[in-house]
mmCIF file of C-alpha atoms in Angstrom:
data_model
loop_
_atom_site.group_PDB
_atom_site.id
_atom_site.type_symbol
_atom_site.label_atom_id
_atom_site.label_comp_id
_atom_site.label_asym_id
_atom_site.label_seq_id
_atom_site.Cartn_x
_atom_site.Cartn_y
_atom_site.Cartn_z
ATOM 1 C CA MET A 1 -37.934 -3.975 -8.199
ATOM 2 C CA LYS A 2 -34.476 -4.583 -6.786
ATOM 3 C CA MET A 3 -34.251 -6.915 -3.815
ATOM 4 C CA THR A 4 -33.494 -5.291 -0.470
ATOM 5 C CA GLN A 5 -32.847 -6.862 2.906
ATOM 6 C CA ILE A 6 -36.236 -5.826 4.279
ATOM 7 C CA LYS A 7 -38.003 -7.197 1.189
ATOM 8 C CA ALA A 8 -36.012 -10.465 1.363
ATOM 9 C CA VAL A 9 -37.062 -10.973 4.983
ATOM 10 C CA GLU A 10 -40.716 -10.529 3.948
ATOM 11 C CA VAL A 11 -40.446 -12.896 0.981
ATOM 12 C CA LEU A 12 -38.950 -15.769 2.999
ATOM 13 C CA ASN A 13 -40.765 -14.924 6.248
ATOM 14 C CA VAL A 14 -37.665 -15.168 8.452
ATOM 15 C CA THR A 15 -36.415 -13.278 11.491
ATOM 16 C CA PHE A 16 -33.026 -12.446 12.950
ATOM 17 C CA PRO A 17 -30.825 -13.888 14.308
ATOM 18 C CA LEU A 18 -31.024 -16.084 11.213
ATOM 19 C CA GLY A 19 -29.497 -19.543 11.270
ATOM 20 C CA LYS A 20 -28.371 -21.363 8.126
ATOM 21 C CA SER A 21 -30.802 -24.236 8.668
ATOM 22 C CA ALA A 22 -33.719 -21.853 9.239
ATOM 23 C CA LEU A 23 -32.910 -20.008 6.028
ATOM 24 C CA LYS A 24 -32.774 -23.226 3.985
ATOM 25 C CA THR A 25 -36.074 -24.414 5.466
ATOM 26 C CA ALA A 26 -37.764 -21.096 4.708
ATOM 27 C CA TYR A 27 -36.414 -21.199 1.162
ATOM 28 C CA LYS A 28 -37.732 -24.720 0.533
ATOM 29 C CA LYS A 29 -41.184 -23.847 1.908
ATOM 30 C CA ALA A 30 -41.395 -20.760 -0.257
ATOM 31 C CA MET A 31 -40.316 -22.668 -3.371
ATOM 32 C CA LEU A 32 -42.890 -25.415 -2.740
ATOM 33 C CA LYS A 33 -45.669 -22.815 -2.767
ATOM 34 C CA THR A 34 -44.688 -21.769 -6.292
ATOM 35 C CA HIS A 35 -44.337 -25.341 -7.646
ATOM 36 C CA PRO A 36 -46.266 -25.860 -10.950
ATOM 37 C CA ASP A 37 -48.263 -28.731 -9.450
ATOM 38 C CA ARG A 38 -49.659 -26.378 -6.797
ATOM 39 C CA VAL A 39 -50.258 -23.156 -8.697
ATOM 40 C CA GLY A 40 -51.796 -24.632 -11.836
ATOM 41 C CA ASP A 41 -51.283 -23.659 -15.478
ATOM 42 C CA GLY A 42 -53.252 -20.425 -15.181
ATOM 43 C CA ASN A 43 -50.827 -18.950 -12.659
ATOM 44 C CA ALA A 44 -47.597 -20.035 -14.358
ATOM 45 C CA GLU A 45 -46.398 -16.487 -15.046
ATOM 46 C CA ASP A 46 -46.995 -15.378 -11.459
ATOM 47 C CA ALA A 47 -45.234 -18.500 -10.185
ATOM 48 C CA LYS A 48 -42.226 -17.785 -12.387
ATOM 49 C CA ARG A 49 -42.003 -14.227 -11.063
ATOM 50 C CA ASP A 50 -42.375 -15.423 -7.461
ATOM 51 C CA THR A 51 -39.660 -18.044 -7.975
ATOM 52 C CA GLN A 52 -37.220 -15.412 -9.215
ATOM 53 C CA GLU A 53 -38.068 -13.229 -6.228
ATOM 54 C CA ILE A 54 -37.501 -16.105 -3.799
ATOM 55 C CA ASN A 55 -34.125 -16.920 -5.371
ATOM 56 C CA SER A 56 -33.040 -13.293 -5.152
ATOM 57 C CA ALA A 57 -34.102 -13.114 -1.517
ATOM 58 C CA TYR A 58 -32.211 -16.302 -0.682
ATOM 59 C CA LYS A 59 -29.019 -15.085 -2.395
ATOM 60 C CA LEU A 60 -29.193 -11.800 -0.502
ATOM 61 C CA LEU A 61 -29.761 -13.368 2.932
ATOM 62 C CA LYS A 62 -27.412 -16.339 2.564
ATOM 63 C CA PRO A 63 -24.209 -14.417 3.516
ATOM 64 C CA MET A 64 -25.984 -13.063 6.606
ATOM 65 C CA ALA A 65 -26.961 -16.466 8.002
ATOM 66 C CA ILE A 66 -24.841 -17.799 10.859
ATOM 67 C CA ASP A 67 -24.113 -21.293 12.093
ATOM 68 C CA ASP A 68 -26.921 -22.806 14.130
ATOM 69 C CA ASN A 69 -24.567 -23.345 17.076
ATOM 70 C CA ASP A 70 -23.946 -19.606 17.242
ATOM 71 C CA ILE A 71 -27.595 -18.693 17.683
ATOM 72 C CA GLY A 72 -28.074 -17.001 21.045
ATOM 73 C CA LYS A 73 -24.386 -16.357 21.710
ATOM 74 C CA GLU A 74 -24.464 -12.682 22.614
ATOM 75 C CA THR A 75 -26.113 -11.832 19.321
ATOM 76 C CA PHE A 76 -27.175 -8.243 18.834
ATOM 77 C CA TYR A 77 -29.786 -7.366 16.284
ATOM 78 C CA VAL A 78 -32.296 -4.712 15.424
ATOM 79 C CA ASP A 79 -35.810 -5.072 14.029
ATOM 80 C CA GLU A 80 -35.896 -5.585 10.300
ATOM 81 C CA GLU A 81 -38.814 -3.189 9.913
ATOM 82 C CA ILE A 82 -37.327 0.254 10.529
ATOM 83 C CA THR A 83 -39.609 3.072 9.469
ATOM 84 C CA SER A 84 -38.590 5.846 11.841
ATOM 85 C CA HIS A 85 -35.124 6.554 10.436
ATOM 86 C CA PRO A 86 -34.840 9.460 7.955
ATOM 87 C CA LEU A 87 -33.073 7.216 5.412
ATOM 88 C CA HIS A 88 -35.913 4.680 5.345
ATOM 89 C CA ASN A 89 -37.460 4.595 1.861
ATOM 90 C CA SER A 90 -35.946 7.969 0.974
ATOM 91 C CA ASN A 91 -33.449 6.736 -1.677
ATOM 92 C CA LEU A 92 -30.929 9.189 -0.224
ATOM 93 C CA SER A 93 -27.309 8.180 0.259
ATOM 94 C CA SER A 94 -27.153 10.264 3.430
ATOM 95 C CA VAL A 95 -29.062 12.972 5.238
ATOM 96 C CA ASN A 96 -25.868 14.982 5.736
ATOM 97 C CA SER A 97 -23.666 16.774 3.241
ATOM 98 C CA PHE A 98 -20.227 15.530 2.257
ATOM 99 C CA GLU A 99 -18.604 18.416 4.162
ATOM 100 C CA THR A 100 -20.448 17.538 7.376
ATOM 101 C CA MET A 101 -19.521 13.856 7.170
ATOM 102 C CA LEU A 102 -15.908 14.710 6.322
ATOM 103 C CA LYS A 103 -15.599 16.899 9.435
ATOM 104 C CA ASP A 104 -17.221 14.156 11.487
ATOM 105 C CA THR A 105 -14.682 11.626 10.171
ATOM 106 C CA PHE A 106 -11.506 13.693 10.447
ATOM 107 C CA HIS A 107 -10.233 16.387 12.755
ATOM 108 C CA MET A 108 -8.948 19.021 10.334
ATOM 109 C CA MET A 109 -7.318 22.316 11.234
ATOM 110 C CA ASP A 110 -7.196 25.487 9.148
ATOM 111 C CA GLU A 111 -3.763 26.325 10.565
ATOM 112 C CA PRO A 112 -0.585 24.285 11.166
ATOM 113 C CA TYR A 113 -0.638 21.987 14.200
ATOM 114 C CA THR A 114 1.914 23.153 16.784
ATOM 115 C CA THR A 115 3.339 21.991 20.101
ATOM 116 C CA ALA A 116 0.807 24.306 21.756
ATOM 117 C CA HIS A 117 -2.036 22.086 20.435
ATOM 118 C CA MET A 118 -0.801 18.874 22.063
ATOM 119 C CA HIS A 119 -2.790 16.808 24.597
ATOM 120 C CA LYS A 120 -6.114 17.612 22.985
ATOM 121 C CA HIS A 121 -6.744 14.611 20.720
ATOM 122 C CA TYR A 122 -6.145 11.136 22.124
ATOM 123 C CA CYS A 123 -7.543 8.298 20.049
ATOM 124 C CA TRP A 124 -6.470 4.840 18.872
ATOM 125 C CA LYS A 125 -8.536 4.739 15.671
ATOM 126 C CA PRO A 126 -6.639 4.495 12.358
ATOM 127 C CA ARG A 127 -8.053 7.787 11.055
ATOM 128 C CA SER A 128 -7.445 9.612 14.351
ATOM 129 C CA GLY A 129 -5.187 12.553 14.838
ATOM 130 C CA THR A 130 -5.205 16.087 13.509
ATOM 131 C CA TYR A 131 -4.817 16.779 9.794
ATOM 132 C CA PHE A 132 -3.388 20.082 8.626
ATOM 133 C CA GLN A 133 -1.696 21.594 5.584
ATOM 134 C CA GLU A 134 1.573 23.459 5.552
ATOM 135 C CA SER A 135 3.823 24.572 2.680
ATOM 136 C CA GLY A 136 1.770 22.632 0.135
ATOM 137 C CA LYS A 137 1.886 19.354 2.081
ATOM 138 C CA THR A 138 -0.656 17.469 4.200
ATOM 139 C CA TYR A 139 0.390 16.181 7.605
ATOM 140 C CA ARG A 140 -1.252 14.159 10.364
ATOM 141 C CA ALA A 141 -0.200 14.658 13.992
ATOM 142 C CA HIS A 142 -1.325 12.068 16.505
ATOM 143 C CA THR A 143 -0.616 11.965 20.242
ATOM 144 C CA ILE A 144 -1.276 8.620 21.959
ATOM 145 C CA SER A 145 -1.349 8.229 25.725
ATOM 146 C CA ASN A 146 -2.029 5.110 27.759
ATOM 147 C CA GLY A 147 -1.744 6.822 31.134
ATOM 148 C CA TYR A 148 1.916 5.881 31.651
ATOM 149 C CA ASN A 149 3.764 7.148 28.606
ATOM 150 C CA GLU A 150 3.116 9.122 25.468
ATOM 151 C CA THR A 151 3.881 8.559 21.831
ATOM 152 C CA VAL A 152 3.682 11.166 19.092
ATOM 153 C CA GLN A 153 3.253 10.263 15.435
ATOM 154 C CA ILE A 154 3.751 12.695 12.553
ATOM 155 C CA SER A 155 2.839 11.493 9.059
ATOM 156 C CA ASP A 156 3.235 13.007 5.624
ATOM 157 C CA GLU A 157 -0.130 12.219 3.994
ATOM 158 C CA THR A 158 0.485 14.258 0.826
ATOM 159 C CA ASP A 159 0.649 11.178 -1.433
ATOM 160 C CA ALA A 160 -2.173 9.319 0.301
ATOM 161 C CA GLY A 161 -4.369 7.382 -2.097
ATOM 162 C CA LYS A 162 -1.736 7.232 -4.837
ATOM 163 C CA THR A 163 -0.557 3.906 -6.226
ATOM 164 C CA GLY A 164 3.190 3.347 -5.978
ATOM 165 C CA LYS A 165 3.651 6.105 -3.396
ATOM 166 C CA VAL A 166 4.347 5.847 0.338
ATOM 167 C CA CYS A 167 3.430 7.947 3.360
ATOM 168 C CA PRO A 168 6.270 8.051 5.922
ATOM 169 C CA THR A 169 5.409 8.221 9.615
ATOM 170 C CA ILE A 170 7.818 9.329 12.331
ATOM 171 C CA THR A 171 7.051 7.948 15.789
ATOM 172 C CA LEU A 172 8.636 9.703 18.782
ATOM 173 C CA TRP A 173 8.729 8.767 22.463
ATOM 174 C CA VAL A 174 10.827 9.655 25.508
ATOM 175 C CA SER A 175 12.814 6.762 26.987
ATOM 176 C CA GLN A 176 14.374 8.847 29.767
ATOM 177 C CA PHE A 177 13.420 12.259 31.135
ATOM 178 C CA SER A 178 15.837 14.836 32.449
ATOM 179 C CA ALA A 179 16.255 15.003 36.227
ATOM 180 C CA LYS A 180 14.723 18.486 36.196
ATOM 181 C CA TYR A 181 11.298 16.983 35.451
ATOM 182 C CA GLY A 182 9.178 15.817 38.356
ATOM 183 C CA GLU A 183 6.763 12.914 38.089
ATOM 184 C CA ARG A 184 3.881 15.178 37.035
ATOM 185 C CA SER A 185 5.879 17.102 34.443
ATOM 186 C CA GLN A 186 7.334 14.139 32.559
ATOM 187 C CA LEU A 187 5.535 14.930 29.305
ATOM 188 C CA ILE A 188 6.821 14.604 25.774
ATOM 189 C CA SER A 189 5.491 18.097 25.057
ATOM 190 C CA ASN A 190 7.939 19.513 27.630
ATOM 191 C CA VAL A 191 10.826 17.802 25.823
ATOM 192 C CA PHE A 192 9.621 19.326 22.553
ATOM 193 C CA ARG A 193 9.630 22.750 24.195
ATOM 194 C CA ASP A 194 13.217 22.165 25.315
ATOM 195 C CA TRP A 195 14.117 21.227 21.754
ATOM 196 C CA PHE A 196 12.112 23.832 19.847
ATOM 197 C CA GLU A 197 10.510 27.088 20.783
ATOM 198 C CA GLU A 198 6.875 27.173 21.877
ATOM 199 C CA GLY A 199 4.443 26.999 18.982
ATOM 200 C CA LEU A 200 6.700 25.313 16.414
ATOM 201 C CA SER A 201 4.624 23.390 13.880
ATOM 202 C CA PHE A 202 4.724 19.614 13.669
ATOM 203 C CA GLY A 203 5.294 19.946 9.930
ATOM 204 C CA SER A 204 8.623 21.679 10.658
ATOM 205 C CA ILE A 205 9.535 19.018 13.231
ATOM 206 C CA TYR A 206 8.792 16.288 10.676
ATOM 207 C CA GLU A 207 10.844 17.886 7.889
ATOM 208 C CA THR A 208 13.783 18.544 10.261
ATOM 209 C CA LEU A 209 13.913 14.909 11.372
ATOM 210 C CA ILE A 210 13.382 13.460 7.888
ATOM 211 C CA GLU A 211 16.200 15.555 6.467
ATOM 212 C CA ALA A 212 18.513 14.568 9.339
ATOM 213 C CA ILE A 213 17.694 10.874 8.927
ATOM 214 C CA ARG A 214 18.280 10.983 5.169
ATOM 215 C CA GLU A 215 21.643 12.685 5.645
ATOM 216 C CA ALA A 216 22.619 10.190 8.338
ATOM 217 C CA GLU A 217 21.694 7.250 6.114
ATOM 218 C CA ILE A 218 23.758 8.622 3.244
ATOM 219 C CA ASN A 219 26.830 9.496 5.315
ATOM 220 C CA GLN A 220 26.446 6.725 7.917
ATOM 221 C CA ASP A 221 26.875 9.483 10.469
ATOM 222 C CA PHE A 222 24.201 10.009 13.073
ATOM 223 C CA GLU A 223 25.706 13.096 14.641
ATOM 224 C CA VAL A 224 23.890 15.338 12.210
ATOM 225 C CA LEU A 225 21.839 17.706 14.352
ATOM 226 C CA LYS A 226 24.438 20.096 15.713
ATOM 227 C CA ALA A 227 22.186 22.391 17.750
ATOM 228 C CA SER A 228 20.819 21.572 21.201
ATOM 229 C CA ALA A 229 19.846 18.105 19.987
ATOM 230 C CA VAL A 230 22.181 15.505 18.515
ATOM 231 C CA VAL A 231 21.215 12.179 16.960
ATOM 232 C CA THR A 232 23.857 9.959 18.545
ATOM 233 C CA ASP A 233 23.056 6.448 17.392
ATOM 234 C CA ARG A 234 20.504 4.206 15.781
ATOM 235 C CA CYS A 235 18.437 1.472 17.451
ATOM 236 C CA GLU A 236 19.763 -1.941 16.440
ATOM 237 C CA TYR A 237 16.348 -3.527 15.894
ATOM 238 C CA ARG A 238 15.056 -0.681 13.684
ATOM 239 C CA PRO A 239 17.195 0.405 10.725
ATOM 240 C CA HIS A 240 15.550 3.818 10.292
ATOM 241 C CA SER A 241 15.605 4.885 13.924
ATOM 242 C CA GLY A 242 17.702 6.494 16.581
ATOM 243 C CA TYR A 243 17.564 8.786 19.565
ATOM 244 C CA ILE A 244 18.196 12.413 20.354
ATOM 245 C CA THR A 245 19.623 13.826 23.590
ATOM 246 C CA ILE A 246 17.849 17.000 24.582
ATOM 247 C CA ASP A 247 18.975 18.786 27.744
ATOM 248 C CA GLY A 248 19.298 15.504 29.648
ATOM 249 C CA SER A 249 16.248 13.785 28.117
ATOM 250 C CA THR A 250 16.386 10.986 25.553
ATOM 251 C CA LEU A 251 13.887 11.304 22.709
ATOM 252 C CA CYS A 252 13.679 8.146 20.581
ATOM 253 C CA PHE A 253 12.288 8.016 17.078
ATOM 254 C CA SER A 254 11.608 5.548 14.291
ATOM 255 C CA VAL A 255 10.407 5.910 10.713
ATOM 256 C CA GLU A 256 7.996 3.569 8.974
ATOM 257 C CA GLU A 257 6.324 3.767 5.588
ATOM 258 C CA THR A 258 2.697 3.033 4.739
ATOM 259 C CA LYS A 259 1.536 2.367 1.189
ATOM 260 C CA GLY A 260 -0.168 5.373 -0.318
ATOM 261 C CA ILE A 261 -3.244 3.336 -1.242
ATOM 262 C CA ARG A 262 -3.679 2.469 2.448
ATOM 263 C CA SER A 263 -3.520 6.100 3.586
ATOM 264 C CA VAL A 264 -6.083 8.891 3.367
ATOM 265 C CA ASN A 265 -5.746 12.590 2.652
ATOM 266 C CA PRO A 266 -9.066 14.254 3.576
ATOM 267 C CA TYR A 267 -8.206 17.352 1.549
ATOM 268 C CA THR A 268 -7.981 15.393 -1.722
ATOM 269 C CA LEU A 269 -10.484 12.603 -1.045
ATOM 270 C CA THR A 270 -12.863 13.456 -3.900
ATOM 271 C CA GLU A 271 -9.962 14.033 -6.312
ATOM 272 C CA ARG A 272 -8.546 10.565 -5.661
ATOM 273 C CA TYR A 273 -11.869 8.698 -5.539
ATOM 274 C CA LYS A 274 -13.924 10.022 -8.437
ATOM 275 C CA PRO A 275 -17.446 8.798 -9.352
ATOM 276 C CA VAL A 276 -17.824 5.539 -11.270
ATOM 277 C CA THR A 277 -20.183 4.679 -14.124
ATOM 278 C CA SER A 278 -20.317 0.880 -14.015
ATOM 279 C CA VAL A 279 -19.550 -2.173 -11.899
ATOM 280 C CA PRO A 280 -16.112 -3.589 -12.772
ATOM 281 C CA LYS A 281 -15.627 -7.270 -13.504
ATOM 282 C CA ARG A 282 -13.432 -7.545 -10.423
ATOM 283 C CA LEU A 283 -14.578 -5.650 -7.348
ATOM 284 C CA SER A 284 -12.009 -3.760 -5.329
ATOM 285 C CA VAL A 285 -11.723 -1.610 -2.238
ATOM 286 C CA ALA A 286 -11.180 1.394 -4.519
ATOM 287 C CA PHE A 287 -14.539 0.765 -6.247
ATOM 288 C CA LEU A 288 -16.310 0.476 -2.879
ATOM 289 C CA ALA A 289 -14.640 3.675 -1.659
ATOM 290 C CA LYS A 290 -15.742 5.582 -4.782
ATOM 291 C CA ILE A 291 -19.332 4.418 -4.338
ATOM 292 C CA LEU A 292 -19.449 5.437 -0.665
ATOM 293 C CA ILE A 293 -17.500 8.708 -0.945
ATOM 294 C CA ASN A 294 -19.537 10.023 -3.874
ATOM 295 C CA GLY A 295 -22.921 8.838 -2.600
ATOM 296 C CA GLN A 296 -23.651 6.566 -5.572
ATOM 297 C CA PHE A 297 -26.031 4.344 -3.606
ATOM 298 C CA HIS A 298 -29.022 4.327 -1.307
ATOM 299 C CA SER A 299 -30.391 2.160 1.519
ATOM 300 C CA LEU A 300 -26.995 1.611 3.174
ATOM 301 C CA PHE A 301 -27.804 -0.677 6.058
ATOM 302 C CA ALA A 302 -25.657 -2.437 8.661
ATOM 303 C CA ASN A 303 -26.717 -6.075 8.817
ATOM 304 C CA ASN A 304 -28.212 -6.861 12.166
ATOM 305 C CA ILE A 305 -26.157 -9.861 13.312
ATOM 306 C CA CYS A 306 -23.213 -8.763 15.397
ATOM 307 C CA ARG A 307 -21.467 -10.700 18.167
ATOM 308 C CA ASP A 308 -18.011 -9.213 18.462
ATOM 309 C CA ASP A 309 -18.382 -5.718 17.047
ATOM 310 C CA SER A 310 -20.672 -3.066 18.510
ATOM 311 C CA ARG A 311 -20.050 -0.363 15.897
ATOM 312 C CA TYR A 312 -23.559 0.667 14.876
ATOM 313 C CA ASP A 313 -25.045 3.905 13.682
ATOM 314 C CA SER A 314 -28.609 4.843 14.548
ATOM 315 C CA GLU A 315 -31.158 2.059 14.066
ATOM 316 C CA GLY A 316 -29.086 0.022 11.641
ATOM 317 C CA TYR A 317 -28.768 2.630 8.912
ATOM 318 C CA VAL A 318 -25.247 3.933 8.354
ATOM 319 C CA ASP A 319 -25.305 7.689 8.894
ATOM 320 C CA ASN A 320 -21.712 8.356 7.822
ATOM 321 C CA PRO A 321 -20.621 6.354 4.734
ATOM 322 C CA ILE A 322 -17.460 8.491 4.480
ATOM 323 C CA ALA A 323 -16.166 7.030 7.752
ATOM 324 C CA LEU A 324 -17.049 3.543 6.500
ATOM 325 C CA ALA A 325 -15.129 4.140 3.257
ATOM 326 C CA VAL A 326 -12.071 5.376 5.161
ATOM 327 C CA ASP A 327 -12.119 2.259 7.360
ATOM 328 C CA TRP A 328 -11.956 0.096 4.234
ATOM 329 C CA ILE A 329 -9.261 2.180 2.553
ATOM 330 C CA ILE A 330 -6.988 2.003 5.592
ATOM 331 C CA SER A 331 -7.657 -1.616 6.530
ATOM 332 C CA GLY A 332 -8.106 -3.083 3.074
ATOM 333 C CA LYS A 333 -10.327 -6.046 2.329
ATOM 334 C CA GLY A 334 -8.425 -8.438 4.586
ATOM 335 C CA ASN A 335 -8.425 -12.212 4.528
ATOM 336 C CA CYS A 336 -11.864 -12.516 6.106
ATOM 337 C CA GLY A 337 -13.501 -9.590 4.304
ATOM 338 C CA THR A 338 -16.375 -9.929 1.854
ATOM 339 C CA LEU A 339 -17.160 -7.706 -1.105
ATOM 340 C CA TRP A 340 -19.643 -8.808 -3.713
ATOM 341 C CA GLU A 341 -22.401 -7.483 -5.970
ATOM 342 C CA ASN A 342 -25.643 -9.104 -7.072
ATOM 343 C CA ASN A 343 -28.151 -7.394 -9.366
ATOM 344 C CA GLY A 344 -27.223 -3.944 -8.126
ATOM 345 C CA ASN A 345 -27.049 -4.906 -4.461
ATOM 346 C CA LEU A 346 -23.618 -4.393 -2.930
ATOM 347 C CA SER A 347 -22.662 -6.387 0.167
ATOM 348 C CA PHE A 348 -19.439 -5.833 2.070
ATOM 349 C CA GLY A 349 -18.051 -6.526 5.522
ATOM 350 C CA PHE A 350 -14.909 -7.480 7.406
ATOM 351 C CA HIS A 351 -16.548 -10.713 8.605
ATOM 352 C CA SER A 352 -19.871 -12.501 8.261
ATOM 353 C CA ASN A 353 -21.267 -11.164 11.546
ATOM 354 C CA ASN A 354 -20.685 -7.531 10.650
ATOM 355 C CA SER A 355 -21.463 -6.566 7.098
ATOM 356 C CA ASN A 356 -23.343 -3.900 5.180
ATOM 357 C CA ASN A 357 -25.712 -3.770 2.235
ATOM 358 C CA CYS A 358 -26.668 -0.990 -0.128
ATOM 359 C CA VAL A 359 -28.270 -0.521 -3.535
ATOM 360 C CA ILE A 360 -25.943 0.906 -6.186
ATOM 361 C CA ASP A 361 -27.256 4.035 -7.913
ATOM 362 C CA PHE A 362 -24.655 5.654 -10.182
ATOM 363 C CA SER A 363 -26.748 8.814 -10.616
ATOM 364 C CA ASN A 364 -27.116 9.427 -6.896
ATOM 365 C CA ARG A 365 -24.961 11.879 -4.907
ATOM 366 C CA HIS A 366 -24.651 13.079 -1.337
ATOM 367 C CA PRO A 367 -26.870 16.108 -0.602
ATOM 368 C CA GLU A 368 -25.318 19.563 -0.901
ATOM 369 C CA VAL A 369 -26.701 20.591 2.493
ATOM 370 C CA ASP A 370 -27.718 18.739 5.663
ATOM 371 C CA LEU A 371 -31.237 17.303 5.311
ATOM 372 C CA ALA A 372 -31.675 15.321 8.524
ATOM 373 C CA ASP A 373 -34.453 17.442 10.024
ATOM 374 C CA ALA A 374 -36.256 18.003 6.720
ATOM 375 C CA VAL A 375 -36.224 14.310 5.716
ATOM 376 C CA GLU A 376 -37.424 13.176 9.131
ATOM 377 C CA THR A 377 -40.360 15.605 8.972
ATOM 378 C CA LEU A 378 -41.232 14.447 5.444
ATOM 379 C CA CYS A 379 -41.134 10.774 6.490
ATOM 380 C CA GLN A 380 -43.460 11.471 9.413
ATOM 381 C CA GLN A 381 -45.892 13.258 7.111
ATOM 382 C CA THR A 382 -45.778 10.379 4.625
ATOM 383 C CA LEU A 383 -46.477 7.822 7.358
ATOM 384 C CA ALA A 384 -49.378 9.901 8.575
ATOM 385 C CA LEU A 385 -50.855 10.011 5.053
ATOM 386 C CA ASP A 386 -50.421 6.250 4.652
ATOM 387 C CA LYS A 387 -52.280 5.583 7.891
ATOM 388 C CA ALA A 388 -55.035 8.003 6.939
ATOM 389 C CA SER A 389 -55.572 6.288 3.598
#
């Protein structure tokens, strides 16, 4: 039987928050009970099996232990015995289908995103914004507002997930509004409407600006948009940037590139991250993403020590592994990240206080339909039968 977090806690008889000293003490006590001098020759085989189990439990819990001085410092934890969640002992990767989790992770539109759709999706998360497809390309439009000013980002995510490719992002903001705008009407969407007609897609805006910037870079001439808007100059501190005068307003822009392997295209997620058949010698973010996106695991659990991160799904189990995979793809492993495998148990986290564990199962897949209600009913029936027996 593969070692799980719940089983490891039972074997070493420990509780959370778990300090490093407490874990070592529990390990020594458990090992002493299986010492040959105590068990006798007749129980040697059982002692050997128990010793292996204790070692596996210690290896699994060791990365979760925190410094003794940190015990009690705003630690958040959940009970290690969780039997009410639908994923408990079900060996399912999720109780929701891939399509449901994908829609929960991304906001995707079936039509091009236009200026008429603005001011509906404000979010600071890396995967935020609205994804849409237009003319064979995938774009992401993201409006950010902090209450004082607005910034619009338009990204070409077509080559997301591809090695050696980049995903350009155009960031636009208004540095000065026309005098015709009052305090309440100083919105970047109004400047867009002055520039383009109502309902123009953000994909068209992106392609217009990219083409103008490329031509300006080649000709060293920033007066390239000859209609109502003219790119007049570039910003000195950003080489691929400039500003546009639009009916008395100044719309600034800059262009930055993100590596394709650090971007995500929700429309091609399963094409880029296909199922795996074995654990590679060197673990990578791509391997982790393939495991999570294809549902090749079970018992995905968020470790219950967390001081500076409150991101938890219900009762410790991770309900949306797709969102977790996207977080890792975009952020990467990082200097303080952990990613390791031990006897089929995969542990990963951005820091020691916030990590996750799951059991690798290459034959497993996400369910085709949502099973949350059905699995919860089945678990309740199973618990009732166990109590009755």
